[in-house]
XYZ file of C-alpha atoms in Angstrom:
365
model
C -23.371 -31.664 -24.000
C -20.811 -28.927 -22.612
C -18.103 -31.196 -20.770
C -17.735 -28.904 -17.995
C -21.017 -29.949 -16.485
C -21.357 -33.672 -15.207
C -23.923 -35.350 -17.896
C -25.029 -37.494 -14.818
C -28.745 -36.602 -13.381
C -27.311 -34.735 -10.194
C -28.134 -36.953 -7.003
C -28.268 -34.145 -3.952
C -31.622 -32.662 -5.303
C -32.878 -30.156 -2.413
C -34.612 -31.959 0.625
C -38.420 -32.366 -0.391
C -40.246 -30.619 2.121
C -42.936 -32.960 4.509
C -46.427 -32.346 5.488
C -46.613 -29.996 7.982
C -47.418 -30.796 11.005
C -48.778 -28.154 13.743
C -46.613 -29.198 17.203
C -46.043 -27.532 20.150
C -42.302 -28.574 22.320
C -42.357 -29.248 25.909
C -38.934 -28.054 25.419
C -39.182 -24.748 24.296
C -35.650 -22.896 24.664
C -37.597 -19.857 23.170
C -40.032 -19.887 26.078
C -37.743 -17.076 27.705
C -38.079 -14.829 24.834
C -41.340 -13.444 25.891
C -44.506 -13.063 24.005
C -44.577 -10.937 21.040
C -46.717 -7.986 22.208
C -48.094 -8.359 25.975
C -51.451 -7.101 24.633
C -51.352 -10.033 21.802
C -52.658 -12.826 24.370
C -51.913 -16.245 25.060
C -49.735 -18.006 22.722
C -51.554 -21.033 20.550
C -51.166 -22.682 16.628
C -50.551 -20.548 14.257
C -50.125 -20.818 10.331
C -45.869 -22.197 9.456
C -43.982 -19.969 7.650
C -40.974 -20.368 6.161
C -36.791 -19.409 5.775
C -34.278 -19.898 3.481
C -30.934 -18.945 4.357
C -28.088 -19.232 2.111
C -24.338 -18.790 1.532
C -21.511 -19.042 -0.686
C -18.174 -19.372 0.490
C -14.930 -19.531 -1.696
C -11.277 -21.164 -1.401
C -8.466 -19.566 -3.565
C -5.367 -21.886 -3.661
C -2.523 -19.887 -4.872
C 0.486 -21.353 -6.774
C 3.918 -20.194 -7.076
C 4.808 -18.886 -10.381
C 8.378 -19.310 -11.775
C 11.111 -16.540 -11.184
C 12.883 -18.214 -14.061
C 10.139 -17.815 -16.527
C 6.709 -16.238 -17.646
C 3.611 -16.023 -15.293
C 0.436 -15.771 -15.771
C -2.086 -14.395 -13.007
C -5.441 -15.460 -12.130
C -8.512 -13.567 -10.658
C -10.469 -14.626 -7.767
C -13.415 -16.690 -9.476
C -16.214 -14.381 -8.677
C -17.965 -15.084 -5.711
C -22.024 -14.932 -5.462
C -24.444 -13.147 -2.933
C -26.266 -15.628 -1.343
C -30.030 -15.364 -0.908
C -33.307 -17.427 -0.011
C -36.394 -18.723 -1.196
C -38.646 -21.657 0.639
C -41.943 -22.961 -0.587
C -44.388 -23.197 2.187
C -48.037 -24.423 3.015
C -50.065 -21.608 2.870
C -53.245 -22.201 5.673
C -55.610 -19.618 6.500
C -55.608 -16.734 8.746
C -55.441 -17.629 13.065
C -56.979 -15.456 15.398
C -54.048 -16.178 17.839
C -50.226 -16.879 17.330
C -48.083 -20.019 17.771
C -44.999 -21.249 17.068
C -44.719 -22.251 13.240
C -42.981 -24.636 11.672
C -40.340 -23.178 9.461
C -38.672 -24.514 6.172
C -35.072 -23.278 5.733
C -31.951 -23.549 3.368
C -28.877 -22.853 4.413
C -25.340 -22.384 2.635
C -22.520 -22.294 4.054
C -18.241 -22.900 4.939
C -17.914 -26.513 5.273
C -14.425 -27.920 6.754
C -15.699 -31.427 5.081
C -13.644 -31.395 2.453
C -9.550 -30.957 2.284
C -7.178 -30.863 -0.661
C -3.672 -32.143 -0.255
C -1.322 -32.745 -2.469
C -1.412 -34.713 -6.180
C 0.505 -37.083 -7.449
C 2.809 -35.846 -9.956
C 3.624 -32.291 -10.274
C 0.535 -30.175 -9.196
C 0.127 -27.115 -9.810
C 0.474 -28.136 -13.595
C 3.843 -27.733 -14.700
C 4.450 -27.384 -18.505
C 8.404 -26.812 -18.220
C 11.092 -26.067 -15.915
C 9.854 -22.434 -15.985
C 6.243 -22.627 -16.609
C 4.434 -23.174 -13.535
C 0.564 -22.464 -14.613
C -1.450 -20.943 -11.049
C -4.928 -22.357 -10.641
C -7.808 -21.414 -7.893
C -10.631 -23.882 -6.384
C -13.918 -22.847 -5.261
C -16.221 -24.689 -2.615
C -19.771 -24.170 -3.582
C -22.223 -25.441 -0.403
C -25.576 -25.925 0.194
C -27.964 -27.023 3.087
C -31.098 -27.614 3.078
C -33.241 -27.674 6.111
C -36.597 -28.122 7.537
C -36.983 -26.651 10.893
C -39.939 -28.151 13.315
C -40.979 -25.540 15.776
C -38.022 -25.196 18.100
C -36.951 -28.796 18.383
C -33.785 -28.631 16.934
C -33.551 -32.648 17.148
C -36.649 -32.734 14.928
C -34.238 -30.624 12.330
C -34.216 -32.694 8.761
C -30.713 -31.489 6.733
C -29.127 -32.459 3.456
C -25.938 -30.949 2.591
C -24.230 -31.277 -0.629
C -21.505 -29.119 -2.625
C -19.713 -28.695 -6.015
C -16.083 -27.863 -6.754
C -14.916 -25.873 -9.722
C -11.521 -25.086 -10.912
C -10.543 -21.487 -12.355
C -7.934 -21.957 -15.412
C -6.528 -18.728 -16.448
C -7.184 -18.601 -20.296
C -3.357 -18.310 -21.355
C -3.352 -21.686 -20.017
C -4.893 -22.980 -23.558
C -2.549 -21.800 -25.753
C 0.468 -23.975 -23.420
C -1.450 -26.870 -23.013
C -1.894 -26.786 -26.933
C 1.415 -26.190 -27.973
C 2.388 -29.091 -25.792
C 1.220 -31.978 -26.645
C 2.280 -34.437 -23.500
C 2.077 -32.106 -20.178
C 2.255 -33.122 -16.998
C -1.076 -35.003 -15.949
C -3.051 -32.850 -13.112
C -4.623 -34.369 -10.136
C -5.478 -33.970 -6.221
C -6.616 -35.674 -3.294
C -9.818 -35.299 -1.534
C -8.790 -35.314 2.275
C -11.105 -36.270 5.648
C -13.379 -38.524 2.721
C -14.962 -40.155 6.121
C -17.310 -36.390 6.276
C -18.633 -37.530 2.849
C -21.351 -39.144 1.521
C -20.713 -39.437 -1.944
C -18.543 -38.597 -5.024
C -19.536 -37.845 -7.970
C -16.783 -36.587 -10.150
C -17.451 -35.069 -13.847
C -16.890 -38.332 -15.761
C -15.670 -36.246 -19.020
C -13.114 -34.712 -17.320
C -11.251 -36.621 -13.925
C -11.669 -40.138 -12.884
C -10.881 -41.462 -9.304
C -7.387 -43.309 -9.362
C -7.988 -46.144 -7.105
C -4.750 -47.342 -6.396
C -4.032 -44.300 -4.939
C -7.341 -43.715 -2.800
C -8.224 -45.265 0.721
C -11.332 -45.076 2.972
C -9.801 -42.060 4.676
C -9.066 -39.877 0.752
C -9.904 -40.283 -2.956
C -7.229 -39.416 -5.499
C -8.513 -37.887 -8.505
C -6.915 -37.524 -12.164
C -7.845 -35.177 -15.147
C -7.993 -36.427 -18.664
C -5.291 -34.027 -20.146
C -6.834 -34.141 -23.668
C -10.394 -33.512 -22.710
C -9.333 -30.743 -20.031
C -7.495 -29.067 -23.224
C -10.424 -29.376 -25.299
C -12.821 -27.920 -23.086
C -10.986 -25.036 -22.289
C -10.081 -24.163 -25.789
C -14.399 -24.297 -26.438
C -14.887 -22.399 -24.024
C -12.005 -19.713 -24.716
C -13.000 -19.560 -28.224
C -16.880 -19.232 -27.281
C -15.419 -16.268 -24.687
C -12.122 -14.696 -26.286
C -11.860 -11.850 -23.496
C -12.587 -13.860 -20.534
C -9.436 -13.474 -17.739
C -10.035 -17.157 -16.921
C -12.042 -20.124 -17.608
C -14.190 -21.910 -14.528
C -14.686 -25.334 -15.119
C -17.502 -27.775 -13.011
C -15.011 -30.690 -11.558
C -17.406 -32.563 -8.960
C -20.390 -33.021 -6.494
C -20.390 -34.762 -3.260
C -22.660 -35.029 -0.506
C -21.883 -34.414 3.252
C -22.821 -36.087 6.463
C -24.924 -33.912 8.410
C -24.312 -33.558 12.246
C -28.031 -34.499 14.501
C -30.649 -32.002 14.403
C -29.321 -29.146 13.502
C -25.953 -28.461 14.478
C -25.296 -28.292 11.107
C -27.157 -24.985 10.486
C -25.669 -22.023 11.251
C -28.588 -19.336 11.075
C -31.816 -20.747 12.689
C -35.017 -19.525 12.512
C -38.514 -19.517 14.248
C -41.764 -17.517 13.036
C -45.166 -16.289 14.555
C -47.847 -14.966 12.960
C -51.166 -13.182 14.278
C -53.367 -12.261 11.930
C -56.371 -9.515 12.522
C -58.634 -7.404 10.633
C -57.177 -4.488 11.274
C -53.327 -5.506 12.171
C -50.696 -8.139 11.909
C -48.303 -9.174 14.319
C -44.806 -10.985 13.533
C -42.363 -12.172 15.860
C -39.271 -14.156 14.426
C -36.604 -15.648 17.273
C -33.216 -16.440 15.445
C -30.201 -18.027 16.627
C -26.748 -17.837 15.481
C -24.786 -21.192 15.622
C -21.149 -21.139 15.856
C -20.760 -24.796 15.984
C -21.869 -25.604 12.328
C -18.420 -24.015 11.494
C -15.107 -25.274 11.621
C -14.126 -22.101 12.878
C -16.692 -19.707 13.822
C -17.091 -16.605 11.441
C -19.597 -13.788 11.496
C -22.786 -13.448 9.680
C -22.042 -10.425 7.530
C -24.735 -7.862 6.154
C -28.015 -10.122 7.455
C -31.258 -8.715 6.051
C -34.428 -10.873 6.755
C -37.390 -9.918 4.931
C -40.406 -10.163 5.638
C -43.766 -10.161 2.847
C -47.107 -8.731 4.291
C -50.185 -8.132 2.491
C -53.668 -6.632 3.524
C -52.639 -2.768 2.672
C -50.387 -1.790 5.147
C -50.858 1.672 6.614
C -48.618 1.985 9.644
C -45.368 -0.238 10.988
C -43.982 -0.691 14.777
C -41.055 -2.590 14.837
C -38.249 -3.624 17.558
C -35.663 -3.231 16.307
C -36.013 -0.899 13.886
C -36.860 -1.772 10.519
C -37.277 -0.637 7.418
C -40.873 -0.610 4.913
C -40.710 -1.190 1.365
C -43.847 -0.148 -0.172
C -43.045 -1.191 -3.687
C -42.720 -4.737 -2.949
C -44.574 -4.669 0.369
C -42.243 -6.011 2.770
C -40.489 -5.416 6.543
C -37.299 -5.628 6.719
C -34.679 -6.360 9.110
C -30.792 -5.115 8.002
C -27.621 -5.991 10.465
C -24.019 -5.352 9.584
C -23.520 -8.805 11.270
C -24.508 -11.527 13.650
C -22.342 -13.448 15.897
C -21.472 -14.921 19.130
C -19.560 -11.888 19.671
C -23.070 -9.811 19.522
C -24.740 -7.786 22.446
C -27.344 -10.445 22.250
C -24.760 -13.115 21.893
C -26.526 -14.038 18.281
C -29.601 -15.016 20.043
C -32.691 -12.331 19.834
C -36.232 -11.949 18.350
C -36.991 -9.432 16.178
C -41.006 -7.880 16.666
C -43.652 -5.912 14.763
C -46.798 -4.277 14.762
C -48.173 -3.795 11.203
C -51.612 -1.824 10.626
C -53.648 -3.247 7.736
C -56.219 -1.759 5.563
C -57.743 -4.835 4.441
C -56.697 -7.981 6.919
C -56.709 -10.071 7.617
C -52.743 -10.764 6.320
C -51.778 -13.982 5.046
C -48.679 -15.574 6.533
C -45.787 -15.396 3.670
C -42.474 -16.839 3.384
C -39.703 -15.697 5.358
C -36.370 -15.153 3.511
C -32.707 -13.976 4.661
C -29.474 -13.553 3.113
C -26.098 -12.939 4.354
C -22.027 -13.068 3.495
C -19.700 -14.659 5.490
């Protein structure tokens, strides 16, 4: 097996989604949103639908590089669009609309995790004037299953990976030396974490040096070298070489403060038209520091032959793959609607009734 990824079954498998259960709050902080369409009717069950919401944030840690001596300079690992997908129950068509329960997954900027210092020279040092520059990436994931507008009903598992860039000169020192300095870091605030689970092939927790509050970690020198001379061999003209270093799991905050992007879905399905109303909610306290949303698009699927689309906002039809969709440069506390706001539409149908479909949204941050 390729030592950069952990051999061990990973543990943080994505949040198993439970029976569905139709439920209607007495506390409904939507309530003063307003019905979708005042000529819809009454509001009642409806079929759930779903959102996934993801996001990838990234951490460069820049080292000096010798004045004294050659340097060697490292790319940005390249970061990844985020984007959704959610299984849902699929249930047949209601005559009226109700607040649905909504599966989500979320990714986002966690402050969980801090690195400090190592032991021994860190960045690795090779000589007095060969200093080699290394960046981290944070890789974070929630996953979330929204109940109506309860937020304290809000199930979330969040867990993350961490992956070291190399550039690829860094082979050729490491080979030509045969004793460098050993590499490590420290895993800060350890009392946000679940779990550790380091790649066994390549670090191992030092426990003399780790306490309850941070985890020192250690690379095995020869199998780092021999990894990243596979890999540069298997990819001459790659700039740099990204290697898997661990997973770990994070305590989630109740309900779902830890969610920054929330979502809740309607659905009234006709013969002759579909109605969709979606509330969302930005939340600035599942950040550290609060950050925009940037380039939001939520799309929605709708079958049944659509002829004709009213939309508030405005929103855009794509006829090849039959979805509404919703586009906003970004989303914040800092909006007009102060990040909360509901997003309507009026869809004619050729042959409804619709089916209700899964929600998706993606953003940058």
């Amino acid at each position: 097996s390729n030592a950069s990824t952990p051999t061990t079954v990973h543990p943080y498998a994505p949040l198993q989604s439970p029976t569905l259960s139709m439920s209607t709050s007495s506390n409904n902080r939507y309530a003063d949103l307003g019905d979708i369409f005042s000529e819809v009717g009454d509001i009642s069950v409806s079929a759930p639908a779903s959102a996934n919401l993801t996001k990838l944030t990234q951490r460069q840690i820049p080292t000096p590089t010798s004045t004294g001596g050659s340097s060697i300079a490292i790319p940005r690992p390249p970061s990844r669009r985020s984007e959704a997908a959610v299984a849902r129950d699929r249930v047949s068509p209601a005559s009226q609309i109700g607040r649905a329960d909504s599966v989500g997954s979320l990714e986002f900027r966690s402050p969980s995790v801090g690195i400090g210092s190592s032991r021994g020279p860190s960045p690795l040092t090779i000589g007095m004037s060969d200093t080699i520059p290394l960046a981290v990436a944070f890789h974070e994931i929630i996953h979330a299953y929204f109940k109506g507008a309860d937020e304290s009903r809000c199930q979330v598992k969040m867990s993350g990976d961490m992956m070291i860039s190399f550039p690829a000169g860094i082979v050729n020192v490491l080979t030509n030396n045969p004793n460098p300095a050993k590499l490590g870091f420290r895993i800060k605030i350890l009392q946000n974490l679940d779990n550790v689970l380091p790649n066994k092939q390549l670090v191992t927790i030092d426990r003399l040096q780790s306490t309850s509050f941070s985890t020192t970690l250690e690379f095995n020198m020869p199998a780092l070298t021999a990894i990243l001379r596979r890999q540069s061999e298997q990819n001459p003209t790659a700039p740099h070489i990204n290697v898997d270093i661990l997973k770990y799991q994070i305590k989630a905050k109740p309900g779902a403060a830890s969610c920054p992007f929330q979502l809740v879905s309607y659905w009234k399905c006709e013969q002759r038209h579909t109605d969709i109303k979606i509330d969302y909610k930005y939340n600035c306290h599942a950040m550290a520091t609060a950050s925009p949303l940037l380039n939001v698009s939520i799309s929605v699927p709708v079958d049944g032959g659509v002829k004709n689309v009213q939309s508030k906002p405005h929103s855009a039809w794509q006829g090849e793959s039959n979805r509404l969709v919703w586009n906003f440069t970004d989303i914040s506390q800092h909006s007009e609607s102060g990040g909360v706001d509901t997003l309507r539409a009026r869809l004619e149908v050729a042959t409804g009734p619709s089916n209700p479909a899964i929600i998706s949204t993606q953003f940058n941050c």
